[in-house]
């Protein structure tokens, strides 16, 4: 991956979160810092290491904007989140607090659901592949969520980095045609594949009970899925308060990927 971006013209600079001097030296060479470290529990969960990056940005003194690793649900709206998964939101809010107390210019990107984790599998847990016969449906399957191609997330993110309209704001990615319910997602796959799936509805209480006695990653996943597909936490609020913008309205020129196009890769 690093070589691929180098070929496209990026200059690679080496630094370590365990070496403050190297971080400061790297930050001094750029105008904008974008953190893309992982926060998912089944890989690494090192979000708080970004506090070291905040310290380096403060010392360097030249950074015009910092985009911390967010890219999912807006943690500012997840104060009610279930344990144990709420740690993700709490830690992201801790990073935000440090950024704002240091008066560092910032943009927070709320990109909702990465398509690779939610679309080919029709929102099934513990797999990334399309179901062959049956599909679990969360509640009535009609709660709206938002699904984004990862390359589109990157495109919208890069467009914000020097846009004054996005400075010190949360930018939500809500392209209209990618606001879909699970039922709509399933219907798109059935049309594409030419095969009807058996739908198995999962009531809320039953779904929450499924986390009992399972590993941490599954408990976190169940909690997050419940917020998304039962509560509708991605779409149950309006954007427009001071400090908020909607990415597809800011950048209507972006030709974002619709989910039926995304699914074609798996058909």
Coordinates of C-alpha atoms in Angstrom, one line a residue:
X1 CA 0.0 0.0 0.0
X2 CA 2.8 2.4 0.9
X3 CA 4.6 1.8 -2.4
X4 CA 1.4 2.3 -4.3
X5 CA 0.9 5.8 -3.0
X6 CA 4.6 6.6 -3.5
X7 CA 4.2 5.7 -7.2
X8 CA 1.4 8.2 -7.4
X9 CA 3.6 11.0 -6.1
X10 CA 3.4 10.8 -2.3
X11 CA 6.5 11.4 -0.3
X12 CA 6.9 8.9 2.5
X13 CA 8.2 10.2 5.9
X14 CA 9.0 7.7 8.7
X15 CA 8.0 8.4 12.3
X16 CA 6.8 6.5 15.3
X17 CA 4.1 7.0 17.9
X18 CA 6.7 5.8 20.3
X19 CA 9.3 8.4 19.3
X20 CA 8.1 12.0 20.1
X21 CA 11.0 13.7 18.3
X22 CA 10.3 11.8 15.0
X23 CA 6.6 12.7 15.2
X24 CA 7.4 16.4 15.6
X25 CA 9.9 16.2 12.8
X26 CA 7.3 14.6 10.5
X27 CA 4.5 17.0 11.4
X28 CA 6.7 20.0 10.8
X29 CA 6.8 19.0 7.1
X30 CA 3.1 19.1 6.5
X31 CA 0.1 21.5 6.7
X32 CA -2.6 18.9 7.4
X33 CA -2.5 15.7 9.5
X34 CA -5.0 12.9 8.7
X35 CA -4.9 10.0 11.1
X36 CA -6.2 6.7 9.5
X37 CA -5.3 4.3 12.3
X38 CA -7.7 1.5 13.0
X39 CA -10.0 1.5 15.9
X40 CA -11.8 -1.8 15.4
X41 CA -11.5 -4.4 18.1
X42 CA -10.6 -7.4 16.0
X43 CA -7.5 -5.7 14.7
X44 CA -6.0 -3.1 16.9
X45 CA -7.6 -0.7 19.3
X46 CA -5.0 2.1 19.8
X47 CA -7.1 5.2 19.4
X48 CA -5.7 6.9 22.5
X49 CA -2.2 6.8 20.9
X50 CA -3.4 9.8 18.9
X51 CA -2.9 11.8 22.1
X52 CA 0.8 11.5 21.2
X53 CA 0.0 12.9 17.8
X54 CA -1.9 15.8 19.4
X55 CA 1.2 16.6 21.5
X56 CA 3.4 16.5 18.4
X57 CA 1.1 18.9 16.5
X58 CA 1.0 21.3 19.5
X59 CA 4.8 21.4 19.6
X60 CA 5.3 21.6 15.9
X61 CA 3.0 24.6 15.8
X62 CA 2.5 24.7 12.0
X63 CA -0.4 22.4 11.5
X64 CA -3.4 24.1 9.9
X65 CA -5.8 21.1 10.4
X66 CA -6.0 17.7 12.1
X67 CA -8.4 15.0 11.0
X68 CA -8.3 12.3 13.7
X69 CA -9.3 8.7 13.1
X70 CA -13.1 8.8 13.2
X71 CA -14.9 7.8 10.0
X72 CA -17.8 5.9 11.6
X73 CA -20.7 6.9 13.8
X74 CA -20.4 10.3 15.3
X75 CA -19.2 9.7 18.9
X76 CA -20.7 13.0 20.1
X77 CA -24.1 11.4 19.5
X78 CA -23.3 8.0 21.1
X79 CA -23.4 8.9 24.8
X80 CA -26.0 6.2 25.3
X81 CA -23.9 3.5 23.6
X82 CA -23.9 0.0 25.1
X83 CA -20.9 -1.6 26.8
X84 CA -18.4 -2.8 26.0
X85 CA -18.4 -1.1 22.5
X86 CA -18.9 2.4 23.9
X87 CA -15.2 2.5 24.7
X88 CA -14.6 3.4 21.0
X89 CA -16.8 6.5 21.2
X90 CA -15.5 7.5 24.6
X91 CA -11.9 7.4 23.4
X92 CA -12.8 9.3 20.2
X93 CA -14.4 12.0 22.4
X94 CA -11.2 12.1 24.6
X95 CA -9.2 12.8 21.4
X96 CA -11.6 15.5 20.4
X97 CA -11.3 17.1 23.8
X98 CA -7.5 17.2 23.5
X99 CA -7.7 18.7 20.0
X100 CA -10.1 21.4 21.0
X101 CA -8.4 22.3 24.3
X102 CA -5.1 22.8 22.2
X103 CA -7.0 25.0 19.7
X104 CA -5.9 22.8 16.8
X105 CA -7.9 23.4 13.7
X106 CA -9.8 20.2 12.9
X107 CA -12.4 18.4 10.8
X108 CA -14.3 15.3 12.1
X109 CA -15.5 12.9 9.3
X110 CA -18.6 10.8 10.1
X111 CA -18.6 8.3 7.3
X112 CA -21.2 5.8 8.7
X113 CA -20.9 2.2 7.4
X114 CA -17.9 1.1 5.4
X115 CA -19.4 -0.8 2.5
X116 CA -16.9 -3.7 2.7
X117 CA -18.0 -4.6 6.2
X118 CA -21.8 -4.2 5.6
X119 CA -22.8 -4.5 1.9
X120 CA -21.6 -7.7 0.3
X121 CA -22.7 -9.7 3.4
X122 CA -26.0 -7.9 3.6
X123 CA -25.1 -6.7 7.1
X124 CA -24.5 -10.2 8.4
X125 CA -22.0 -10.5 11.3
X126 CA -18.8 -12.5 11.2
X127 CA -18.6 -12.8 7.4
X128 CA -17.7 -10.5 4.5
X129 CA -19.3 -12.7 1.8
X130 CA -22.9 -12.7 0.5
X131 CA -25.4 -15.2 2.1
X132 CA -26.3 -18.1 -0.1
X133 CA -29.6 -19.3 1.3
X134 CA -30.7 -17.3 4.4
X135 CA -30.2 -13.8 5.7
X136 CA -30.8 -12.5 9.2
X137 CA -33.0 -9.4 9.2
X138 CA -32.7 -7.0 12.1
X139 CA -36.1 -6.2 13.5
X140 CA -38.4 -5.4 10.6
X141 CA -35.4 -4.5 8.3
X142 CA -36.7 -1.0 7.5
X143 CA -34.5 1.1 9.6
X144 CA -32.3 3.3 7.4
X145 CA -28.5 3.2 7.5
X146 CA -25.8 4.8 5.3
X147 CA -23.3 2.8 3.3
X148 CA -20.1 4.3 1.8
X149 CA -17.5 3.0 -0.7
X150 CA -14.2 3.3 1.1
X151 CA -12.6 5.2 -1.9
X152 CA -15.5 7.7 -1.7
X153 CA -14.8 8.2 2.0
X154 CA -11.2 9.0 1.1
X155 CA -12.3 11.4 -1.7
X156 CA -14.7 13.4 0.5
X157 CA -12.1 13.4 3.3
X158 CA -9.4 14.9 1.1
X159 CA -11.8 17.6 -0.2
X160 CA -12.3 18.8 3.3
X161 CA -8.7 19.3 4.3
X162 CA -8.3 22.9 3.0
X163 CA -12.0 23.8 2.8
X164 CA -12.8 26.7 5.2
X165 CA -16.4 25.5 5.3
X166 CA -15.3 22.3 7.0
X167 CA -12.9 23.9 9.5
X168 CA -13.7 23.0 13.1
X169 CA -16.8 21.1 12.0
X170 CA -18.2 17.6 11.8
X171 CA -18.8 16.5 8.2
X172 CA -21.3 13.8 7.8
X173 CA -21.3 11.7 4.6
X174 CA -24.9 11.1 3.6
X175 CA -25.2 10.7 -0.2
X176 CA -28.9 10.4 -0.9
X177 CA -28.9 7.2 -2.9
X178 CA -26.8 5.4 -0.3
X179 CA -29.3 5.9 2.6
X180 CA -30.8 2.4 2.6
X181 CA -32.6 0.0 4.9
X182 CA -31.4 -3.6 5.2
X183 CA -34.4 -4.7 3.3
X184 CA -33.5 -2.4 0.4
X185 CA -30.0 -3.7 0.4
X186 CA -31.2 -7.3 0.3
X187 CA -33.6 -6.5 -2.5
X188 CA -30.8 -5.0 -4.5
X189 CA -28.7 -8.2 -4.1
X190 CA -31.6 -10.5 -4.9
X191 CA -32.2 -8.5 -8.1
X192 CA -28.5 -8.7 -9.0
X193 CA -28.0 -12.4 -8.2
X194 CA -31.4 -13.5 -9.5
X195 CA -31.9 -15.5 -6.3
X196 CA -34.4 -15.0 -3.4
X197 CA -33.1 -15.5 0.1
X198 CA -35.0 -16.7 3.1
X199 CA -35.4 -13.9 5.6
X200 CA -35.1 -14.6 9.3
X201 CA -36.3 -11.7 11.5
X202 CA -34.3 -11.2 14.7
X203 CA -36.2 -9.3 17.4
X204 CA -34.2 -6.7 19.3
X205 CA -34.2 -8.6 22.7
X206 CA -33.0 -11.8 21.0
X207 CA -30.3 -10.0 19.1
X208 CA -29.0 -8.3 22.3
X209 CA -29.1 -11.6 24.2
X210 CA -26.8 -13.1 21.5
X211 CA -23.8 -11.3 22.9
X212 CA -23.9 -13.2 26.2
X213 CA -20.9 -15.4 26.8
X214 CA -19.2 -14.4 23.5
X215 CA -15.8 -12.8 22.8
X216 CA -15.2 -9.1 23.1
X217 CA -15.2 -8.5 19.4
X218 CA -18.7 -10.1 19.0
X219 CA -20.1 -8.1 22.0
X220 CA -18.8 -4.9 20.5
X221 CA -20.3 -5.8 17.1
X222 CA -23.7 -6.7 18.5
X223 CA -23.9 -3.4 20.4
X224 CA -22.9 -1.3 17.3
X225 CA -25.3 -3.2 15.1
X226 CA -28.1 -2.7 17.5
X227 CA -27.5 1.0 17.5
X228 CA -27.4 1.1 13.7
X229 CA -30.1 -1.3 12.6
X230 CA -32.6 -1.2 15.5
X231 CA -32.2 2.4 16.8
X232 CA -31.3 4.0 13.5
X233 CA -28.5 6.0 15.1
X234 CA -27.1 7.1 11.7
X235 CA -30.2 8.7 10.4
X236 CA -32.4 9.6 13.3
X237 CA -31.2 13.2 13.5
X238 CA -31.1 16.1 11.2
X239 CA -27.8 17.8 10.1
X240 CA -27.7 21.6 10.2
X241 CA -26.7 22.7 13.6
X242 CA -23.7 25.1 13.9
X243 CA -20.6 23.0 13.5
X244 CA -22.1 20.4 11.1
X245 CA -22.0 20.0 7.4
X246 CA -23.1 17.3 4.9
X247 CA -20.4 16.1 2.6
X248 CA -22.4 15.3 -0.5
X249 CA -23.9 18.8 -0.4
X250 CA -20.5 20.4 0.1
X251 CA -19.1 18.5 -2.8
X252 CA -21.8 17.6 -5.3
X253 CA -19.2 17.0 -8.0
X254 CA -18.1 13.7 -6.4
X255 CA -19.5 10.8 -8.4
X256 CA -20.0 8.5 -5.5
X257 CA -20.5 4.8 -5.8
X258 CA -24.1 3.5 -5.5
X259 CA -24.4 0.2 -3.6
X260 CA -25.8 -1.8 -6.5
X261 CA -22.5 -0.9 -8.3
X262 CA -20.5 -2.0 -5.3
X263 CA -22.4 -5.3 -5.2
X264 CA -21.5 -6.1 -8.8
X265 CA -18.0 -6.9 -7.6
X266 CA -19.4 -9.8 -5.7
X267 CA -22.0 -11.1 -8.1

